[in-house]
Coordinates of C-alpha atoms in Angstrom, one line a residue:
M1145 CA 0.0 0.0 0.0
N1146 CA 1.4 3.4 -0.9
A1147 CA 1.4 6.0 1.9
L1148 CA -0.3 9.3 1.0
N1149 CA 1.8 12.4 1.3
T1150 CA 0.5 15.7 2.6
G1151 CA -0.3 16.9 -0.9
D1152 CA -2.4 13.8 -1.5
I1153 CA -4.3 14.4 1.7
L1154 CA -4.9 18.1 1.0
A1155 CA -6.0 17.3 -2.5
K1156 CA -8.9 15.3 -1.1
E1157 CA -10.1 17.9 1.4
G1158 CA -13.5 19.3 1.0
F1159 CA -12.2 22.9 0.7
R1160 CA -10.4 21.7 -2.5
I1161 CA -13.0 19.4 -4.1
A1162 CA -16.4 21.0 -3.3
P1163 CA -18.1 21.9 -6.6
S1164 CA -18.9 25.6 -5.6
V1165 CA -17.1 28.4 -4.0
K1166 CA -19.8 28.5 -1.2
G1167 CA -19.2 24.8 -0.7
R1168 CA -15.4 25.3 -0.4
I1169 CA -15.9 28.1 2.1
L1170 CA -18.2 25.9 4.2
E1171 CA -15.7 23.0 4.1
A1172 CA -12.9 25.3 5.1
A1173 CA -14.9 26.5 8.1
K1174 CA -15.8 22.9 9.0
L1175 CA -12.2 21.8 8.9
F1176 CA -11.1 24.8 11.0
N1177 CA -13.7 24.2 13.7
E1178 CA -13.0 20.4 13.9
G1179 CA -9.2 21.1 14.1
V1180 CA -9.6 23.8 16.8
A1181 CA -12.0 21.6 18.8
G1182 CA -9.4 18.8 18.7
K1183 CA -12.0 16.4 17.4
S1184 CA -9.2 14.0 16.5
A1185 CA -5.4 14.1 16.1
G1186 CA -6.0 13.8 12.4
A1187 CA -8.3 16.8 12.3
E1188 CA -5.7 18.9 14.1
Y1189 CA -3.0 17.8 11.6
R1190 CA -5.2 18.4 8.6
M1191 CA -6.1 21.9 9.7
K1192 CA -2.5 22.8 10.4
E1193 CA -1.4 21.5 7.0
A1194 CA -4.3 23.4 5.4
F1195 CA -3.0 26.6 6.8
S1196 CA 0.2 26.0 4.8
T1197 CA -1.7 26.3 1.5
S1198 CA -2.5 29.5 -0.3
D1199 CA -6.3 28.9 -0.7
F1200 CA -7.3 27.7 2.8
P1201 CA -6.6 31.0 4.6
K1202 CA -8.6 32.9 1.9
L1203 CA -11.5 30.5 2.1
L1204 CA -11.4 30.7 5.9
G1205 CA -11.3 34.5 5.7
A1206 CA -14.4 34.4 3.5
A1207 CA -16.1 32.2 6.2
F1208 CA -15.1 34.7 8.8
Q1209 CA -16.7 37.5 6.8
I1210 CA -19.9 35.5 6.6
E1211 CA -19.9 34.8 10.3
A1212 CA -19.2 38.4 11.2
R1213 CA -22.0 39.6 9.0
D1214 CA -24.4 37.0 10.4
T1215 CA -23.5 38.1 13.9
Y1216 CA -24.0 41.7 13.0
Q1217 CA -27.4 41.0 11.5
N1218 CA -28.4 38.9 14.5
T1219 CA -27.2 41.4 17.1
E1220 CA -29.9 44.0 18.0
P1221 CA -28.3 47.4 18.8
E1222 CA -29.8 49.6 21.4
W1223 CA -30.2 52.5 19.0
Q1224 CA -32.8 50.7 16.8
A1225 CA -35.4 50.9 19.6
F1226 CA -35.6 54.7 19.6
V1227 CA -33.5 56.2 16.8
P1228 CA -34.2 56.4 13.0
E1229 CA -31.6 55.6 10.4
K1230 CA -30.2 58.3 8.2
K1231 CA -28.4 57.2 5.0
V1232 CA -25.5 59.0 3.3
K1233 CA -23.7 58.2 0.0
D1234 CA -20.2 59.1 1.0
F1235 CA -18.1 60.8 3.7
R1236 CA -19.1 64.3 2.9
P1237 CA -21.5 65.9 5.5
A1238 CA -25.1 65.4 4.6
K1239 CA -28.0 67.7 5.5
N1240 CA -31.4 66.8 6.8
V1241 CA -33.6 69.7 5.7
D1242 CA -36.9 70.3 7.6
V1243 CA -39.2 72.6 5.7
F1244 CA -41.7 74.2 8.1
G1245 CA -44.4 76.8 7.8
G1246 CA -47.8 76.5 6.2
R1247 CA -49.0 73.6 8.2
D1248 CA -51.5 75.5 10.3
A1249 CA -55.1 76.1 9.2
F1250 CA -55.8 78.3 6.2
D1251 CA -56.8 81.9 6.7
D1252 CA -60.4 82.9 6.1
V1253 CA -60.9 84.8 2.8
A1254 CA -63.7 87.3 2.5
E1255 CA -65.7 87.8 -0.7
G1256 CA -63.5 89.5 -3.3
E1257 CA -60.5 89.5 -1.0
E1258 CA -57.1 88.4 -2.2
Y1259 CA -55.5 85.3 -0.6
K1260 CA -52.9 86.1 2.0
G1261 CA -49.3 84.8 1.4
R1262 CA -47.7 82.3 3.6
S1263 CA -43.9 81.7 3.8
L1264 CA -41.9 78.5 4.1
N1265 CA -38.7 78.3 6.1
E1266 CA -36.0 75.6 6.5
S1267 CA -33.9 74.2 9.4
E1268 CA -30.8 72.1 8.6
F1269 CA -29.2 69.3 10.6
T1270 CA -25.8 68.2 9.3
F1271 CA -24.3 64.8 9.9
S1272 CA -21.8 62.4 8.4
A1273 CA -20.4 58.8 8.6
G1274 CA -16.9 57.9 9.7
K1275 CA -14.6 55.0 9.4
T1276 CA -13.9 52.7 12.4
G1277 CA -12.0 49.4 12.8
N1278 CA -9.3 47.3 14.4
F1279 CA -6.7 44.6 13.6
F1280 CA -6.8 41.0 14.9
A1281 CA -3.5 39.2 14.7
L1282 CA -2.5 35.5 14.8
T1283 CA 1.2 35.4 15.7
F1284 CA 3.8 33.0 14.3
E1285 CA 4.3 31.5 17.8
A1286 CA 0.5 30.9 18.2
R1287 CA 0.4 29.1 14.9
K1288 CA 3.4 27.0 15.8
N1289 CA 1.8 26.1 19.1
N1290 CA -1.4 25.2 17.4
E1291 CA -3.3 28.0 19.2
Y1292 CA -5.7 28.5 16.4
Y1293 CA -8.5 28.7 18.9
Q1294 CA -7.6 32.5 19.1
L1295 CA -9.3 32.8 15.7
L1296 CA -12.4 30.9 16.7
D1297 CA -14.5 33.7 18.0
F1298 CA -13.0 36.8 16.4
P1299 CA -15.5 37.0 13.5
G1300 CA -18.3 37.1 16.0
R1301 CA -16.4 39.7 18.0
F1302 CA -16.1 41.9 14.9
G1303 CA -19.8 41.6 14.2
T1304 CA -20.7 42.5 17.8
A1305 CA -18.1 45.3 17.8
A1306 CA -19.7 46.8 14.7
R1307 CA -23.0 47.0 16.5
A1308 CA -21.4 48.4 19.6
T1309 CA -19.7 51.1 17.5
E1310 CA -23.1 52.1 16.2
D1311 CA -24.5 52.5 19.7
R1312 CA -21.5 54.4 20.9
K1313 CA -21.7 56.9 17.9
V1314 CA -25.4 57.6 18.6
F1315 CA -25.2 57.7 22.4
E1316 CA -22.1 59.9 22.6
K1317 CA -24.2 62.7 21.0
F1318 CA -26.2 63.1 24.2
V1319 CA -24.3 61.5 27.0
G1320 CA -20.7 61.5 28.2
A1321 CA -18.5 60.5 31.1
T1322 CA -20.1 63.2 33.3
G1323 CA -23.7 62.4 32.4
P1324 CA -26.2 64.1 30.1
I1325 CA -24.7 66.6 27.7
A1326 CA -26.5 69.9 28.6
E1327 CA -25.8 71.5 25.2
F1328 CA -27.7 68.7 23.5
F1329 CA -30.7 69.3 25.8
G1330 CA -30.9 73.0 25.1
G1331 CA -28.5 73.9 27.9
S1332 CA -30.8 72.6 30.6
V1333 CA -30.8 69.2 32.4
S1334 CA -33.2 68.5 35.2
N1335 CA -32.3 66.9 38.5
K1336 CA -35.6 65.3 39.4
I1337 CA -35.7 61.6 40.4
L1338 CA -37.8 59.1 38.3
N1339 CA -41.2 59.0 39.9
E1340 CA -44.8 59.4 38.8
A1341 CA -45.1 63.1 39.5
N1342 CA -41.8 64.0 37.9
L1343 CA -42.3 61.8 34.8
L1344 CA -45.8 63.3 34.3
A1345 CA -44.3 66.8 34.7
A1346 CA -41.6 66.1 32.2
Y1347 CA -44.2 64.8 29.7
K1348 CA -46.2 68.0 30.1
T1349 CA -43.0 70.0 29.6
I1350 CA -42.2 68.3 26.3
I1351 CA -45.7 68.5 24.8
A1352 CA -45.9 72.2 25.8
R1353 CA -42.9 73.1 23.7
K1354 CA -43.5 74.5 20.2
N1355 CA -42.3 73.1 17.0
A1356 CA -40.7 75.1 14.2
D1357 CA -44.1 76.3 13.0
G1358 CA -44.8 77.7 16.5
L1359 CA -47.4 75.0 17.2
P1360 CA -47.6 72.5 20.1
V1361 CA -45.9 69.3 19.1
N1362 CA -48.1 66.4 17.9
F1363 CA -46.7 62.9 18.1
N1364 CA -49.9 61.4 16.7
G1365 CA -50.5 59.3 19.7
R1366 CA -47.1 57.5 19.6
P1367 CA -45.5 56.9 23.0
I1368 CA -42.4 58.9 24.0
T1369 CA -39.2 57.0 24.6
L1370 CA -38.1 56.7 28.2
L1371 CA -34.4 55.7 28.0
I1372 CA -33.0 54.4 31.3
P1373 CA -30.0 52.5 32.7
Q1374 CA -30.5 49.0 33.9
S1375 CA -30.6 50.3 37.5
L1376 CA -33.9 52.0 36.9
Q1377 CA -35.7 49.2 35.0
F1378 CA -37.9 48.0 37.8
E1379 CA -38.9 51.5 38.9
A1380 CA -39.8 52.4 35.3
E1381 CA -41.8 49.3 34.6
A1382 CA -43.7 49.7 37.9
L1383 CA -44.6 53.3 36.9
I1384 CA -45.6 52.7 33.3
N1385 CA -46.6 49.1 32.4
E1386 CA -49.7 48.7 34.6
P1387 CA -52.9 50.1 33.2
R1388 CA -54.3 50.6 36.7
V1389 CA -52.5 51.6 39.9
D1390 CA -53.3 51.5 43.6
A1391 CA -55.5 54.4 44.8
G1392 CA -55.6 53.4 48.5
G1393 CA -58.4 52.0 50.5
G1394 CA -58.4 48.8 48.4
T1395 CA -59.3 50.7 45.2
S1396 CA -57.5 51.4 42.0
K1397 CA -57.4 54.1 39.4
K1398 CA -56.4 54.5 35.8
N1399 CA -52.6 54.9 35.4
P1400 CA -52.1 58.3 33.7
L1401 CA -48.7 57.2 32.5
F1402 CA -49.8 53.9 30.9
G1403 CA -49.4 54.0 27.1
K1404 CA -47.6 57.3 27.1
F1405 CA -44.0 55.9 27.2
N1406 CA -41.9 53.3 25.5
I1407 CA -39.3 52.0 28.0
V1408 CA -35.8 51.3 26.5
V1409 CA -33.4 49.8 29.0
S1410 CA -29.8 50.6 28.1
W1411 CA -26.5 49.0 29.0
R1412 CA -24.6 51.5 26.8
L1413 CA -25.6 54.4 29.1
S1414 CA -23.6 52.8 32.0
V1415 CA -20.6 52.3 29.7
L1416 CA -20.4 56.0 28.7
D1417 CA -21.7 57.7 31.8
V1418 CA -19.3 57.0 34.7
S1419 CA -20.5 59.9 36.9
A1420 CA -21.9 59.6 40.4
N1421 CA -25.4 60.0 38.9
A1422 CA -25.1 57.4 36.2
A1423 CA -27.5 55.0 38.0
T1424 CA -30.3 57.6 38.4
S1425 CA -30.2 59.5 35.2
W1426 CA -33.0 59.2 32.7
Y1427 CA -33.9 60.5 29.3
L1428 CA -37.0 61.3 27.2
F1429 CA -36.9 61.3 23.4
P1430 CA -39.6 61.8 20.7
P1431 CA -40.9 58.7 18.9
K1432 CA -38.4 57.7 16.2
E1433 CA -41.2 57.5 13.6
S1434 CA -42.2 61.1 14.2
D1435 CA -41.0 64.2 12.4
F1436 CA -39.2 65.4 15.5
A1437 CA -36.5 62.7 16.0
A1438 CA -33.7 64.1 18.2
L1439 CA -31.1 61.5 17.0
G1440 CA -30.2 59.5 14.0
K1441 CA -27.9 56.6 13.2
V1442 CA -25.9 57.3 10.1
T1443 CA -25.4 54.5 7.5
M1444 CA -23.4 54.7 4.3
V1445 CA -25.1 53.1 1.4
G1446 CA -23.1 50.1 0.2
E1447 CA -21.2 49.9 3.6
E1448 CA -24.0 48.8 5.8
T1449 CA -22.2 45.9 7.6
V1450 CA -18.8 45.0 8.9
D1451 CA -16.0 44.3 6.4
I1452 CA -13.2 41.9 7.1
R1453 CA -9.9 41.6 5.1
V1454 CA -6.6 39.9 5.5
K1455 CA -3.3 41.8 5.3
R1456 CA -1.0 40.8 2.4
D1457 CA 2.5 42.0 3.4
Q1458 CA 4.5 38.7 3.4
G1459 CA 7.1 39.9 0.8
E1460 CA 8.9 37.6 -1.6
R1461 CA 11.6 35.0 -1.4
V1462 CA 15.1 36.2 -2.4
D1463 CA 14.9 34.0 -5.5
G1464 CA 11.7 35.8 -6.5
G1465 CA 9.3 33.1 -5.4
A1466 CA 5.9 34.0 -4.1
I1467 CA 5.1 33.6 -0.5
G1468 CA 1.5 32.9 0.6
I1469 CA -0.3 34.8 3.3
E1470 CA -0.3 31.7 5.4
E1471 CA 3.4 32.5 6.3
G1472 CA 2.6 35.8 7.8
S1473 CA 4.0 39.3 7.5
I1474 CA 7.5 40.1 6.5
D1475 CA 7.7 42.3 9.6
D1476 CA 6.7 40.0 12.4
D1477 CA 5.4 36.7 10.8
T1478 CA 1.8 37.6 11.9
I1479 CA -1.3 36.9 9.9
T1480 CA -3.4 39.9 10.4
Y1481 CA -7.2 40.3 9.8
R1482 CA -8.8 43.8 9.8
G1483 CA -12.4 44.6 10.7
R1484 CA -13.9 47.9 9.5
H1485 CA -17.3 49.5 9.9
I1486 CA -18.5 52.8 8.6
T1487 CA -21.2 54.5 10.6
G1488 CA -22.0 57.6 12.7
G1489 CA -24.5 59.4 14.9
A1490 CA -26.6 62.4 14.0
K1491 CA -27.9 65.2 16.2
L1492 CA -31.2 66.3 14.8
D1493 CA -34.1 68.3 16.3
T1494 CA -33.5 68.3 20.0
T1495 CA -36.4 70.6 20.9
F1496 CA -38.4 67.7 22.4
A1497 CA -35.6 65.8 24.1
Y1498 CA -35.4 65.8 27.9
A1499 CA -32.8 64.6 30.5
S1500 CA -32.6 64.4 34.3
T1501 CA -29.8 63.3 36.6
G1502 CA -32.3 61.9 39.0
T1503 CA -30.8 63.3 42.2
T1504 CA -33.6 65.4 43.8
A1505 CA -37.1 64.5 44.7

């Protein structure tokens, strides 16, 4: 019986013989997972030898790209619950133009009288997308030590990181390390704690404000977003989610807050806000479907999801022979993958946004 050499073994691998590119990508991912998991000594050997080929790292990179995008699609960012998406074509600042005026009732016109003129005005909100990303490296030593498990979860991490970047870009428009950004909220941030009386007062404050037409705001029955850190979740739910509340003496009454708010519990708030009031601060934002959204998440058309690439800087052999990416960089022998995501946050019409540090009854 003739012993098979490494070339013979690799020639029969699924990532070589699958009839389609998709099939070869799936087979590369399967071989990688089996090798890292140590399913058998043979699986580890086959995976290690596969890394010495020029096509396996490319196919595995394609599998990483698919996994990262799947993770991205399956990860629900916090901004989606209360912020609309604003699309741009390139990196140049884009404008969201709100045309106002002429929405109020027509003027009465007497017999033979000329119609009165009515003017239109504009307000502009400028925003743009930016480039973000990081490298992930597999060192020469890690490859020699068969520590390929370091690559096992990085595609998912890139997908999750892309979503986290979106949240950060949106949230940092209105909150920072010291709490709510006063300038975003018209220069004024309340200090009232989250309770029934203060929430009702805040709601009345918002709906009493005038829009650009000089008219009271109309959200068409949509609930306002109550954005809170995890520390206030139970208090908020107790205030809002029950249609009837205790009125004393064994009776109940209609909850005036029921149906008026959409609670969004945020982990991101506690990441950005590290002030002494982080656990008690709360925010109100207009419904994202309304014409008065205070924030936007910026997406560049054609660059909606995370992009992964492998770095090609392995150089050439002194005799002019090509060197595959599997041998790593000429600088440090590292195989480097790069994740990139293009996104941004937009500050829009903040007239109807509200914030409180929650420190005073």
